[in-house]
């Protein structure tokens, strides 16, 4: 599954907030098809890091490289137009709150279709077929295609957001607490869906979560963050079953006792 | 028909004649003179000069006469005339401490150097009709103060500034030649000079409403009237070909500086912040509204999140110009029957399709 | 029209001062060089109200010269109030010859229509534009729409077309249907009916657009590709009428609906009055010409 060259490389990424550290000196590589989890308590710098990685906020120091074909690009050295083009075609972002990733005044089908139209699709019938297919893949009844997402439950909205991101066939998906704010039963179904989609599509993903159960189910490898730093990293099973750092031990014991 | 397909030219000529007759009104009543308007409707003339963006009391009075007292129409006449005037240059900054004061009040200090000067105002009157004014022949004489006012009166905000309590506002180098909204396109985010110019000629009613919305909580700031001063001030210009300063005349202006508390942000320490208003003639309401809105528009620079209408530059600056707004609103009176024909045809077609048994689906 | 012998001596030729005209010409050159791109310009106050064609008037004032022949139309008609007003204005401040004949005009200022007679090389069509930003109804912020144009991120505007087809089975726009100019910028064709959109494509005439209140100019140079936005399987389609022009019998022109009596009887007549008159003068006769004359529909007067 793991290919020879990394898809994304973070190099000493540091992001400061008015003197406060968002994240400091973060370096790691992500290979095509690999799912990386970033865990830690809230305030540990996970979301800050994710926003920098996904092209939304340039780091104060360090660089983020993305491999496009055989070439590697420093995404913040690119001009804004090229960076945004890559953001549209190469990767996608699943927000914790589906309202941040959807247009609520546009139908469910229009939401998925926008990703296709943004990359240049101009055939209504073919788009319609792809949209229908994607609704089914995220387990939304295709008869809801012309309904407003406002009439959807929270779980359905989140699945719609995932379809909107994945229909554009990105190679990498960023997810920020994708199951946050959902009921436990709904979470389980969503996690199962994500696991299947990520494996089937051979997607690389970076998933930020404070929930170690999510990490265990979805990720191959883990980064544990505390106070903006990486304190431990390794294969998911290894870290969860045999944590070395005291903070990781605390995190894992919290999930075990829960 | 409302709009003759032919014969429009004759109809328009007739309209113009009827307008002139209507404007004159009953010919047995003496015609109002431009001088009378200028002398006895001075506050109205000031408003027209502000919104018309041209300081000329005679032309503003003429505009009011020609427009039958319609303020926006009168301002429009001034603006259209102003376009044809050549631009000689920018005046030197006005020194409002050297103003020949007619009125000067502060709501933040009970007494201050130079004192409170009440001047001429409706503020302390009861709004009761003076029926004597229905008749002509009114004479009025005011008393003269025993002592003359100070020649130079410090501004209240400068006194606070000496203590470092109010934000400093010093011109950047690029302010040497201010932007001119009548000569440059406004781009966003707009600089302070552009904002103040737009507000100064903005619609009084619109700015009043926005300022009021800030006071009622749509803007997160509580303004104090640090100082309002009214009087005559010298305008000077340095023509390029002369190379020295010349006095080109006196104008009447109203200046208002509002003080607003500010708790500080990441970038700026806690201090008082300033809202500034400056308008032609005597118009305190407009100067105060402008100052409150000016402060609200500083939101982004002070690290506040612009949430409310008064804090949003594009909203305020695009919509405060009443000549533009009135033109665009009233253009709805122009024929739109070509577009409407399209809509008519569409609605009919869609109604026909709706009554058809099946909905059109993907081919 | 009889031209005045001399322009109004109280104003500069064509009203605007020469410095302003040069500013406008520089902006127009930029607009022509980047077809469909909205060039900001320092729009002046004109003696006509904002929204009444001040953008078009400024363009015309910047490019008009004594050798020009000017035609002004509003809704396709030469004799509507605002067209008359603008024509009078230019007759007064330039003394150029004016005409109603499309083929004789070197400069045509228009609101909401393109003449039915095809334009030719050397003619200039000046559009009055109320809202130059085709994305404005989707995105209210100017800072944001300028970025979208810069990055050509036009996905959201297609979403509107998609939603129309999904909800109604076809695209519901009837005027102001957005166009893609020279495969790069999406532009507003001003509220011309979509019927006129195809006339913009590869037109031999230079097309200039002025929005005075919004302070933007843009242009479509001669022989430029103009595509009305559509989907491959839902191609751009024009509205059609079931009947010909009641006066001249034309079956290929844009028709306006006219209510002719209290009994709600109506007829459809050419919106382009000059085109309709020319056809009638050539002997074409619509099905209701006689009736129209009897109800004194003013458009039928000789």
Coordinates of N, CA and C in Angstrom, one line a residue, chain C residues 24 73 124 139 185 224:
Chain C
X24 N -10.6 57.8 -19.1 CA -11.6 56.8 -19.5 C -11.0 56.0 -20.7
X73 N -30.6 53.9 -28.1 CA -31.9 53.1 -27.9 C -32.0 52.7 -26.5
X124 N -19.4 50.7 -33.1 CA -19.2 50.6 -31.6 C -20.5 50.5 -30.9
X139 N -22.7 36.3 -4.3 CA -21.7 36.8 -3.4 C -21.7 38.3 -3.2
X185 N -13.1 35.2 -18.7 CA -13.8 35.9 -17.7 C -15.3 35.7 -17.8
X224 N -14.7 38.3 -31.0 CA -14.3 37.6 -29.7 C -15.3 36.5 -29.4

